[in-house]
Short mmCIF file of C-alpha atoms in Angstrom, two decimals:
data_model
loop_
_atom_site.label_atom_id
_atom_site.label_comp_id
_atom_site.label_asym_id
_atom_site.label_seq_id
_atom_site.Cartn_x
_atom_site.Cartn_y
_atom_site.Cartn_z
CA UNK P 1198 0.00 0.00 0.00
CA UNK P 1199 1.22 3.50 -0.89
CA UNK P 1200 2.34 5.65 2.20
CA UNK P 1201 0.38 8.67 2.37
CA UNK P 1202 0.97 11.07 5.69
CA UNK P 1203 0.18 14.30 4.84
CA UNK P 1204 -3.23 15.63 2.96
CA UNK P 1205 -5.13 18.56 2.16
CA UNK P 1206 -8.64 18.35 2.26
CA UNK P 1207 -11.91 20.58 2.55
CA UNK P 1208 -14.59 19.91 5.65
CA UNK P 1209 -17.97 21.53 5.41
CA UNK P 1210 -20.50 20.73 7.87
CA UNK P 1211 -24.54 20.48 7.11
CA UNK P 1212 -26.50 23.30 6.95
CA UNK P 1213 -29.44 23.41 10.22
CA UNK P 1214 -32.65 23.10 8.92
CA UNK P 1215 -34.70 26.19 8.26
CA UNK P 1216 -37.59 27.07 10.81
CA UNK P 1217 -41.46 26.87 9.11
CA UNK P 1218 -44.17 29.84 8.89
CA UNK P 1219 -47.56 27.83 9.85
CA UNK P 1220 -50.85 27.94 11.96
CA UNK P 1221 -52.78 25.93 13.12
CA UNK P 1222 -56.07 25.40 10.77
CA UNK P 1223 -58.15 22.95 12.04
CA UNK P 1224 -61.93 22.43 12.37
CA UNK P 1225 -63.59 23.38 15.29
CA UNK P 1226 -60.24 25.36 16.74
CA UNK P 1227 -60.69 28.80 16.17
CA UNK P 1228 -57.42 30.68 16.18
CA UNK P 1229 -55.15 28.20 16.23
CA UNK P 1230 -52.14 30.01 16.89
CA UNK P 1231 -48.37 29.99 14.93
CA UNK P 1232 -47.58 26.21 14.97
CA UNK P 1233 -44.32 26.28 13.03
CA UNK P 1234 -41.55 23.64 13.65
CA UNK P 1235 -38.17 24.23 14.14
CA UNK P 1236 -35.47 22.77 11.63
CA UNK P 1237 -32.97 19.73 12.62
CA UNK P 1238 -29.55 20.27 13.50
CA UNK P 1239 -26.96 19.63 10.28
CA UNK P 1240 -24.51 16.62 10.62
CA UNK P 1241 -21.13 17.44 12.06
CA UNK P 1242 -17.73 16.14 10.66
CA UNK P 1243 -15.92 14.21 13.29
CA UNK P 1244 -12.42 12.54 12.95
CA UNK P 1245 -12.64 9.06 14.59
CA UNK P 1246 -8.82 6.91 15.10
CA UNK P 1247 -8.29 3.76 14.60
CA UNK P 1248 -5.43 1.22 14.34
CA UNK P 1249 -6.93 -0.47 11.33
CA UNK P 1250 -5.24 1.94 9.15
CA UNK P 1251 -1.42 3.15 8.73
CA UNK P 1252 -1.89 5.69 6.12
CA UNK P 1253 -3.87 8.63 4.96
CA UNK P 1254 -4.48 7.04 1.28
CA UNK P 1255 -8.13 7.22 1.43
CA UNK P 1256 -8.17 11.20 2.16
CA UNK P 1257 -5.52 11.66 -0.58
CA UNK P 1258 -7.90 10.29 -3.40
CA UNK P 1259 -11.08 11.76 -1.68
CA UNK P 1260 -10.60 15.66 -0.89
CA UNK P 1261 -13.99 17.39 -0.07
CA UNK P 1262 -16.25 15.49 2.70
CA UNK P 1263 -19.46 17.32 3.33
CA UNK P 1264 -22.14 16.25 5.77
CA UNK P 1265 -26.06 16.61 5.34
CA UNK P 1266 -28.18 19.34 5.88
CA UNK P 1267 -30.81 19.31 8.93
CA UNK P 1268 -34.20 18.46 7.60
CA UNK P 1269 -36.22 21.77 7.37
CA UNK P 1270 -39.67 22.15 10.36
CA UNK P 1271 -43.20 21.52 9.13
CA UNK P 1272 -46.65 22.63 10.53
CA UNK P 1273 -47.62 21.63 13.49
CA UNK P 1274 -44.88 22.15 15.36
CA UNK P 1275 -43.15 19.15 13.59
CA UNK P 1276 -39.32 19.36 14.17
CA UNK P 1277 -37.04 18.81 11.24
CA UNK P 1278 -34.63 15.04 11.36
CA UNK P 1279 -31.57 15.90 12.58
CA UNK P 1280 -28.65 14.77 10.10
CA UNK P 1281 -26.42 12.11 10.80
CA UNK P 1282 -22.53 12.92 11.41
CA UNK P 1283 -19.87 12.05 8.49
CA UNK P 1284 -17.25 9.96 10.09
CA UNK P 1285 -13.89 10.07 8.58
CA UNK P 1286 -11.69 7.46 9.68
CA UNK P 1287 -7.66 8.14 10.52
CA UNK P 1288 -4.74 6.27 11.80
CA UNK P 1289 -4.11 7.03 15.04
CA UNK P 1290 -1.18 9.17 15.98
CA UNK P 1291 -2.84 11.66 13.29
CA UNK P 1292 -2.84 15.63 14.15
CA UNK P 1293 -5.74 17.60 12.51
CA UNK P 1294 -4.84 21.27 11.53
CA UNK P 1295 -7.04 24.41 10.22
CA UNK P 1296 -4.59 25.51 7.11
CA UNK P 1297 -5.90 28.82 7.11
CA UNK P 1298 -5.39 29.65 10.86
CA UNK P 1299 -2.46 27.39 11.05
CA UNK P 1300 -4.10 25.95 14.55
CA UNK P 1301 -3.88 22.39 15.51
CA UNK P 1302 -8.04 21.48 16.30
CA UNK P 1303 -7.01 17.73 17.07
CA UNK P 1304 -4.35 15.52 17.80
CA UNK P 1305 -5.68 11.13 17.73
CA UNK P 1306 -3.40 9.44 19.77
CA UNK P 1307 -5.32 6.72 20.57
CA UNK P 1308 -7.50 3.84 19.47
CA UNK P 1309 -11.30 4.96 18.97
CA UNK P 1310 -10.74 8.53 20.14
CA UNK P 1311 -12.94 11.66 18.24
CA UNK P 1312 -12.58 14.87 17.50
CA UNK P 1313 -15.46 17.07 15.84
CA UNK P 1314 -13.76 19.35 13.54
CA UNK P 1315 -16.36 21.09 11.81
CA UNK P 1316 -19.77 21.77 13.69
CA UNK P 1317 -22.98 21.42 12.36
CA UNK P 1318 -25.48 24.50 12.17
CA UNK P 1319 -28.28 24.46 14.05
CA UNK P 1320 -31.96 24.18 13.16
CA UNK P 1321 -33.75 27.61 12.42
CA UNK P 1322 -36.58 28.41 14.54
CA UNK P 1323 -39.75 28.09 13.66
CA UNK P 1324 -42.87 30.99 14.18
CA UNK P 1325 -44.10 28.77 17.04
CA UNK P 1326 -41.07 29.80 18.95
CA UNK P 1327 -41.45 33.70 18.45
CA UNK P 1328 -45.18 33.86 20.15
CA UNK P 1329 -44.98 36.70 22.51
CA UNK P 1330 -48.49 38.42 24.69
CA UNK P 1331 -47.82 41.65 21.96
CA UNK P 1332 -47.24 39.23 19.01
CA UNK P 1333 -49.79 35.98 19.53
CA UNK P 1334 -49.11 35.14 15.90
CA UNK P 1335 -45.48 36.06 14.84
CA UNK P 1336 -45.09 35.37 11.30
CA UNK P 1337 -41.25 35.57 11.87
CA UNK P 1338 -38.97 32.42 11.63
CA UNK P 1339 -35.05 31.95 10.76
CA UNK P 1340 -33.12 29.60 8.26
CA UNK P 1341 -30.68 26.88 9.47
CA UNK P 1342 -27.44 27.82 10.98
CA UNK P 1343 -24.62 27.45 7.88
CA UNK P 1344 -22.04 24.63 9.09
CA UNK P 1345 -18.36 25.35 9.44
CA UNK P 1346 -16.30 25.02 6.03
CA UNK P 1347 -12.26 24.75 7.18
CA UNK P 1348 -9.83 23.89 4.91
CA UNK P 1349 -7.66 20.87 6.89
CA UNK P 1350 -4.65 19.95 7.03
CA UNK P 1351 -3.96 16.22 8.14
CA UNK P 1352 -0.33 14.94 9.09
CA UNK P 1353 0.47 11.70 10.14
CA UNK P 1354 3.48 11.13 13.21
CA UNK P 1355 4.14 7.66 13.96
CA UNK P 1356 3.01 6.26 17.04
CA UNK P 1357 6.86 4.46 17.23
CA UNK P 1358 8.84 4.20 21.22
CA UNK P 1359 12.23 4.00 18.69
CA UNK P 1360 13.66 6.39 16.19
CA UNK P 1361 16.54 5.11 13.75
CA UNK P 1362 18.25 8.35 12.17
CA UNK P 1363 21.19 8.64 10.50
CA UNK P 1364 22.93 9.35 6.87
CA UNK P 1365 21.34 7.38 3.97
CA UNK P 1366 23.16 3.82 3.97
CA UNK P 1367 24.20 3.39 7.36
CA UNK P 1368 22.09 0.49 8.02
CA UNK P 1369 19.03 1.77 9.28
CA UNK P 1370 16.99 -0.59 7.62
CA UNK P 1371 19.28 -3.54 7.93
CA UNK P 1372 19.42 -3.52 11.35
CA UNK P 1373 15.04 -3.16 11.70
CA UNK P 1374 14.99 -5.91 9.30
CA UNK P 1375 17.38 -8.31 12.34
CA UNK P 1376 15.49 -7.32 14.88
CA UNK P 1377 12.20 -7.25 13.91
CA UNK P 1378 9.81 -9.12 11.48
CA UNK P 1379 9.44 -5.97 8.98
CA UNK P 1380 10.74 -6.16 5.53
CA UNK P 1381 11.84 -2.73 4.37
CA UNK P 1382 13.20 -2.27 1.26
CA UNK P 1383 17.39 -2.33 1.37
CA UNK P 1384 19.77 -1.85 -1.29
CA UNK P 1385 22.92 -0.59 -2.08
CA UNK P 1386 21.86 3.20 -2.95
CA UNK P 1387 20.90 6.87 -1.11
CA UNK P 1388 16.98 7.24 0.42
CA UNK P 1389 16.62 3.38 -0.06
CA UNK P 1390 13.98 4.18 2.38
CA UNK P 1391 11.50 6.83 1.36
CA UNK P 1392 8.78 6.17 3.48
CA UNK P 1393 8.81 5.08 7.40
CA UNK P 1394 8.99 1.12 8.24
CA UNK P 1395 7.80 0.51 11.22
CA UNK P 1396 8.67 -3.23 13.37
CA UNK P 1397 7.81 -4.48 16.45
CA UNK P 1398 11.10 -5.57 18.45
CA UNK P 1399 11.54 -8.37 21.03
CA UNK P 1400 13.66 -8.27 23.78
CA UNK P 1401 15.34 -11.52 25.41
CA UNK P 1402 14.04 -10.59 29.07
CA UNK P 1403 10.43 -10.03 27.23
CA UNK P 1404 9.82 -6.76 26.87
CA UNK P 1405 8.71 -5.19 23.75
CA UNK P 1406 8.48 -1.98 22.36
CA UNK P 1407 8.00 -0.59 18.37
CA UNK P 1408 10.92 0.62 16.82
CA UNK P 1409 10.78 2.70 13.09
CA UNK P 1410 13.41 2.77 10.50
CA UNK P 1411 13.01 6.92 9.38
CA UNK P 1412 14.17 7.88 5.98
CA UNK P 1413 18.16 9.37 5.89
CA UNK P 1414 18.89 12.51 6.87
CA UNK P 1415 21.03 14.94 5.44
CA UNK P 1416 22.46 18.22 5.68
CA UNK P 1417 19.97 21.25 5.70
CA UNK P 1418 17.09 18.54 6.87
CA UNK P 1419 15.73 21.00 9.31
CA UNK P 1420 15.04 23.61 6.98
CA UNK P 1421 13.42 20.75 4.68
CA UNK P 1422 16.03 19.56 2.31
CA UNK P 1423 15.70 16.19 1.44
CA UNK P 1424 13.07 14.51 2.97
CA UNK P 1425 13.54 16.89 5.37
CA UNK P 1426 10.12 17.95 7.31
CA UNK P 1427 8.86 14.59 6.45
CA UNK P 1428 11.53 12.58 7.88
CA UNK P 1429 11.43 14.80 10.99
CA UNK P 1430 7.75 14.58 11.26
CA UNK P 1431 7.69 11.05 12.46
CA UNK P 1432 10.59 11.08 14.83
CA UNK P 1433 8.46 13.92 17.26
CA UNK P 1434 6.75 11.05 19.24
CA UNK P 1435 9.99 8.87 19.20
CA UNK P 1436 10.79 8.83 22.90
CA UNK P 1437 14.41 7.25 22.52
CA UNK P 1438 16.80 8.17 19.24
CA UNK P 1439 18.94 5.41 18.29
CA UNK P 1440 21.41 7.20 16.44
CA UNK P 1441 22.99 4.73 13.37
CA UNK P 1442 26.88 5.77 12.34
CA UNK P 1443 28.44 4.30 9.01
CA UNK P 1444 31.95 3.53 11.26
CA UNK P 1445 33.77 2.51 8.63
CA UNK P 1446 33.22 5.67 6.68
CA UNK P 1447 32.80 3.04 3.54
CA UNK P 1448 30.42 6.12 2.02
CA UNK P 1449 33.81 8.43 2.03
CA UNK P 1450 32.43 10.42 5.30
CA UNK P 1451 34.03 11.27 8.39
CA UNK P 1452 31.96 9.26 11.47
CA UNK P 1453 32.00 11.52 13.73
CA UNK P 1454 31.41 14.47 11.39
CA UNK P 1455 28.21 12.75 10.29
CA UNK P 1456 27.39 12.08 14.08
CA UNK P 1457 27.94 15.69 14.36
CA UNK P 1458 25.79 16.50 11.25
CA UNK P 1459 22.84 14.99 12.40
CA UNK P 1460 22.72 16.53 15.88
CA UNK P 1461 22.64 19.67 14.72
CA UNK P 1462 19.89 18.67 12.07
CA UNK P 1463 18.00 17.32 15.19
CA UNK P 1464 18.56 20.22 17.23
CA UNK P 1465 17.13 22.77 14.92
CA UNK P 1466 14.55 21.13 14.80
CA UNK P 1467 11.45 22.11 17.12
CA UNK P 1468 10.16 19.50 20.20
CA UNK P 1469 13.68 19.35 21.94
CA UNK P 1470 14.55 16.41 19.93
CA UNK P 1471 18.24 16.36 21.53
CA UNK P 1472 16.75 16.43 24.95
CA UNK P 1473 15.68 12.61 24.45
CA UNK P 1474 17.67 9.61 25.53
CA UNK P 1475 20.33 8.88 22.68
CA UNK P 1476 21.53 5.57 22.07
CA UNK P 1477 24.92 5.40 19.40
CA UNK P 1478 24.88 2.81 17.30
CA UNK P 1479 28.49 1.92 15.52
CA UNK P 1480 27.72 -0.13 12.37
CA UNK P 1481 29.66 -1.75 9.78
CA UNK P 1482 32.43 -2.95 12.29
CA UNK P 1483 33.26 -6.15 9.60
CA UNK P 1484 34.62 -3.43 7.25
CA UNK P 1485 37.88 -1.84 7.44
CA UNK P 1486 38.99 0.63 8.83
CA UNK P 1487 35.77 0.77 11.08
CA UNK P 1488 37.90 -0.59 14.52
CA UNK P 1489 40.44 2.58 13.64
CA UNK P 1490 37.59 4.87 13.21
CA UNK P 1491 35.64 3.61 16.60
CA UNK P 1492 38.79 4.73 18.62
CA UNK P 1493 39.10 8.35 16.57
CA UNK P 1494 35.53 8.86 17.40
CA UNK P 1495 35.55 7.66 21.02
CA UNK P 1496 38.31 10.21 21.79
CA UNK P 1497 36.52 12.71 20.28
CA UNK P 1498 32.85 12.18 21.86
CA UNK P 1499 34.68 11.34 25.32
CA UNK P 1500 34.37 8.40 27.63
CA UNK P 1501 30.98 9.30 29.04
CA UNK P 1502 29.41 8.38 25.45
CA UNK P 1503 28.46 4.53 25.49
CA UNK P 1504 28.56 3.21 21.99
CA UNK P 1505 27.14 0.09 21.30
CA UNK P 1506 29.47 -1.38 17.90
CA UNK P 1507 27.66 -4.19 15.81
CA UNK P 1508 27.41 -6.15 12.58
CA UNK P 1509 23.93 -6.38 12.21
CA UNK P 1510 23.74 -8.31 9.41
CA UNK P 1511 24.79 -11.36 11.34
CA UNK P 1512 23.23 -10.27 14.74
CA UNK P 1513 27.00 -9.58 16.05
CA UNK P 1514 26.27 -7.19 18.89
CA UNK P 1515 22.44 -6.52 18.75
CA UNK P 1516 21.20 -8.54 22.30
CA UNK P 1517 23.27 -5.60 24.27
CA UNK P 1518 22.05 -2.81 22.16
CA UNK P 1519 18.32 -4.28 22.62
CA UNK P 1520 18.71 -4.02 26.53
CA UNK P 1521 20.11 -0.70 26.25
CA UNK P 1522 17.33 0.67 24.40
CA UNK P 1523 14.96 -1.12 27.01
CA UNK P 1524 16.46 0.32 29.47
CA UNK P 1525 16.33 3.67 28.22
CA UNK P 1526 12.94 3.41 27.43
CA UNK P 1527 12.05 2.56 31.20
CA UNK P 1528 13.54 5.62 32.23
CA UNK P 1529 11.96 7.80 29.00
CA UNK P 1530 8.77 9.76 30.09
CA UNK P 1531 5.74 8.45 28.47
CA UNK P 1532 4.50 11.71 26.32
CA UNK P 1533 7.73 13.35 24.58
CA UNK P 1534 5.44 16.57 22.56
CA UNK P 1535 5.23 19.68 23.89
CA UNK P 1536 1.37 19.60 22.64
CA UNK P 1537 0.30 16.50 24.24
CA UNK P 1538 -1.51 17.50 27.54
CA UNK P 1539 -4.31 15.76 29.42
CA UNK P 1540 -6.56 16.16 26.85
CA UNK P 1541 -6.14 16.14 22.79
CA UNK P 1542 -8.87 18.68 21.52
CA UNK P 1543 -7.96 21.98 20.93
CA UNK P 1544 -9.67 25.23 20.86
CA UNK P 1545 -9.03 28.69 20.16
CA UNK P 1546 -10.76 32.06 19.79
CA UNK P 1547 -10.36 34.51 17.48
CA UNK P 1548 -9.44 37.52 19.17
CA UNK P 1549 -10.04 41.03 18.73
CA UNK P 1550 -12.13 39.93 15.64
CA UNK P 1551 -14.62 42.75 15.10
CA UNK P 1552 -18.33 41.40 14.45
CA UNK P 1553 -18.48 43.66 10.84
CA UNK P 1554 -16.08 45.39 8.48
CA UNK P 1555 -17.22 48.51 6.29
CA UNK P 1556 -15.86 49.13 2.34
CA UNK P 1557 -16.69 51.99 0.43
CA UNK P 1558 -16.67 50.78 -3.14
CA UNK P 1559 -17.40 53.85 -4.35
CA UNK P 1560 -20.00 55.47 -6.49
CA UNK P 1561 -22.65 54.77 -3.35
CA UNK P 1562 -21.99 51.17 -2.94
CA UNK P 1563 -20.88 49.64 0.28
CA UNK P 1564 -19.65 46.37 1.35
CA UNK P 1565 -20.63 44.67 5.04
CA UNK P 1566 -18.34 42.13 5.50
CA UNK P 1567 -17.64 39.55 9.04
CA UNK P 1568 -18.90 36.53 9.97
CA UNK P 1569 -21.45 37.35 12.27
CA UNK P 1570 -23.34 39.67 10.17
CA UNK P 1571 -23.01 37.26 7.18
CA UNK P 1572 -24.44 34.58 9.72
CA UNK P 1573 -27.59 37.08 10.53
CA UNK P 1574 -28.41 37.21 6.77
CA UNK P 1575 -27.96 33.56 5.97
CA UNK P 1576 -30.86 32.74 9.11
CA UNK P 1577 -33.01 35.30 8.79
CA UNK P 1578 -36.06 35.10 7.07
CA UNK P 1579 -36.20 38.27 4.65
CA UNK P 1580 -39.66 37.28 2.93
CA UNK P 1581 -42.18 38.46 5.04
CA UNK P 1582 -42.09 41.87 6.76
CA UNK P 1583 -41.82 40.46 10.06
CA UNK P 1584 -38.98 38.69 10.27
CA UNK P 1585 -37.02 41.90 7.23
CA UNK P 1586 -38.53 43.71 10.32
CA UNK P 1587 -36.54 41.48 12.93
CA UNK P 1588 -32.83 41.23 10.78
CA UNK P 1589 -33.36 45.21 10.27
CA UNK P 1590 -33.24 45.50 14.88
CA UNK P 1591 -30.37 42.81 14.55
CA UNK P 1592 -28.15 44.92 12.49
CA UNK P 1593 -29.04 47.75 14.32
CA UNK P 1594 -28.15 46.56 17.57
CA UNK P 1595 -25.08 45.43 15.97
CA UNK P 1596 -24.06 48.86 14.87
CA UNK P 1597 -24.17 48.62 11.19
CA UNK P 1598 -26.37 51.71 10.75
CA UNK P 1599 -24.47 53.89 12.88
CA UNK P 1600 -21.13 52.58 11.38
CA UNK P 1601 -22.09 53.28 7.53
CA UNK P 1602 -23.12 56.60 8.42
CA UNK P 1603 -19.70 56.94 9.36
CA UNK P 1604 -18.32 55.54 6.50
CA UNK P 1605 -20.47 58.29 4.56
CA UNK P 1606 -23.61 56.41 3.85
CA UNK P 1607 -26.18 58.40 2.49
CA UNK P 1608 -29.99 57.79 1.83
CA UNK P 1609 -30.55 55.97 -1.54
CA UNK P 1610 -26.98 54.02 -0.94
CA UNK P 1611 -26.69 50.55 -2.22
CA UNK P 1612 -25.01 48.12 0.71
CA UNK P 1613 -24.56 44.22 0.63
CA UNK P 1614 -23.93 41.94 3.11
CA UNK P 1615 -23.33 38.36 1.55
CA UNK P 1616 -25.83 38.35 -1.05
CA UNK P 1617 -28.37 40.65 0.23
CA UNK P 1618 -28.45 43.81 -1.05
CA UNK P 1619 -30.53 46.85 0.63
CA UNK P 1620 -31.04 50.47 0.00
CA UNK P 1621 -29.64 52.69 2.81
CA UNK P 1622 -32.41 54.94 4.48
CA UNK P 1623 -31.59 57.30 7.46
#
């Protein structure tokens, strides 16, 4: 199956249901009285994860998901059917972000867990709702809430206790391939490994834990070179870096300038990546001058470095590196990202947002913009002259009117808001 961890894709949530204009008209019941229903509530998009999946192949070849609209009220005070939710299914360990706002909404971390990312409007009301002592028979009632439309972003970080990184061809893959049942692709050529392997490794003494070979890293990878951002995607959850070095420099570079290389990749790099338990790994030892080399390189890292040589293609050293990186991972603390708190779900506000904008266009014409006001025309009922009557107060208690006069509205002025257009009167 093709690895797919990062897609674009648009959400929009159901429209509410619009409210219903209707009395009561039966025999023998003399003024009935309004008996509008209100509208159901539109179907919500909620991310659900799951570990049946490992990749985000299904959003890549499906990119707009929209849910159903509320079912509009009827007479008798007959409520609209609310609309079901669309479900889209991710793997977990999958962050869900609002590309526009660049703000996380929801990170899936485990099995089962749901986020709603785009709400559903709710149900307009119907004239049943809007009986008052002065107004016995309103003939006033409101459209369905619109539903949120985002544009999403949706990355995929690996859900792995063990991070291989290192220079393309140091053995990353080899070594998962020993250790573990997984099968990922090795040859004798650079980014071998495009796409993350992931294996589940067994320790002697029983414990287990899931280790991922990451593609190679090289020079600039923080800033994105290579497969920069992607490779350093998955390693964020990685609570212990095992850190693979090419010892006998059989690619014509300089151990422990490449083990040099790749910490500074790893520390420019945002979620403290160098603050987590590091495990060296010397490969290659069978090839000379690899026993030369591991001296050099221990003088130069110092004596408090442990480094753990092997030959993994004939398990020559592997059972001691496997307890190490048990070990390490007893000491590790569980959650590693600075984003992961008690809960997953995110939430912001937009602040200092005003409720309307005002543009002249010129020649008389003026433009309401802001999602509030845009909301206000989308419910309201502009048909009858009770509920024109109703969105007219709204606006005004908003301060529209008093804000185009001081944008230099005059009487006989054209102004829109969304798709409404009105002629200004003092």
């Amino acid at each position: 199956m093709k690895f797919i961890d990062q897609v674009s894709i648009y959400a929009e949530a159901g429209k509410g249901g619009d409210g219903v204009v209707a009395f009561r008209r039966e025999a023998h019941v003399p003024k009935g009285g309004p008996a509008g229903g209100d509208g159901g509530k539109g179907g919500s998009i909620i991310f659900e994860a799951t570990n049946s999946l490992t990749t985000l192949l299904d959003l890549r070849y499906n990119r707009e998901y929209k849910a159903r609209a509320g079912g509009n009220g009827m007479a008798k005070k007959m409520h609209g059917a609310d609309a079901d939710d669309l479900i889209i299914k991710v793997p977990v360990g999958t962050v869900v972000s609002d590309e526009d706002r660049d703000k996380i909404i929801c990170d899936l971390v485990k099995d089962g867990q749901r986020a709603t990312v785009c709400k559903g409007g709710r149900g307009g009301r119907g004239n049943a709702r809007f009986a008052t002592s002065r107004n016995p028979a309103p003939k006033i009632c409101e459209n369905g809430e619109p539903g949120e439309k985002k544009n999403l972003k949706v990355e995929l970080k690996l859900l792995a206790d063990v991070g291989l990184v290192g220079f393309p061809s140091v053995g990353k893959s080899t070594l998962l391939s020993v250790v573990s049942k997984a099968r990922p692709k090795i040859a004798d050529y650079h980014f071998t490994t495009i796409v993350p392997n992931l294996g589940v490794v067994q320790v002697k003494d029983g414990r287990s834990f899931v280790m991922a070979d990451l593609p190679g890293l090289i020079e600039g990878a923080s800033q994105g070179k290579g497969l920069g951002h992607q490779f350093l995607r998955h390693i964020e959850r990685c609570r212990v870096i095992v850190h693979v070095i090419d010892m006998s420099g059989s690619e014509g570079r300089d151990p422990y300038e490449d083990y040099v290389q790749i910490n500074k990749e790893l520390g420019e790099y945002k979620y403290g990546l160098l603050d987590r338990p590091q495990i060296i790994v010397a490969n290659k030892m069978d090839l000379d001058p690899a026993e030369e080399n591991l001296e050099e390189f221990k003088k130069k890292v110092g004596d408090d470095v442990k480094i753990y040589p092997i030959i993994a293609p004939i398990h020559e050293g592997l059972d001691a590196l496997l307890y190490a990186i048990g070990d390490a991972l007893d000491k590790a603390p569980i959650s590693t990202m600075e984003e992961e708190e008690d809960t997953v779900l995110y939430s912001y506000e937009d602040e200092d947002v005003p409720p309307f904008e005002i543009h002249n266009e010129g020649n008389g014409y003026f433009v309401v913009t802001g999602e509030k006001v845009e909301r206000l025309v989308q419910m309201a009922a502009l048909y009858t002259d009770d509920g024109f009557n109703r969105f007219a107060r709204q606006i005004r208690n908003m301060g529209v009117d008093e804000g185009l006069r001081i944008a230099g509205a005059k009487d006989g002025d054209t102004i829109r808001i969304y798709d409404f257009e009105f002629t200004f009167s003092d």
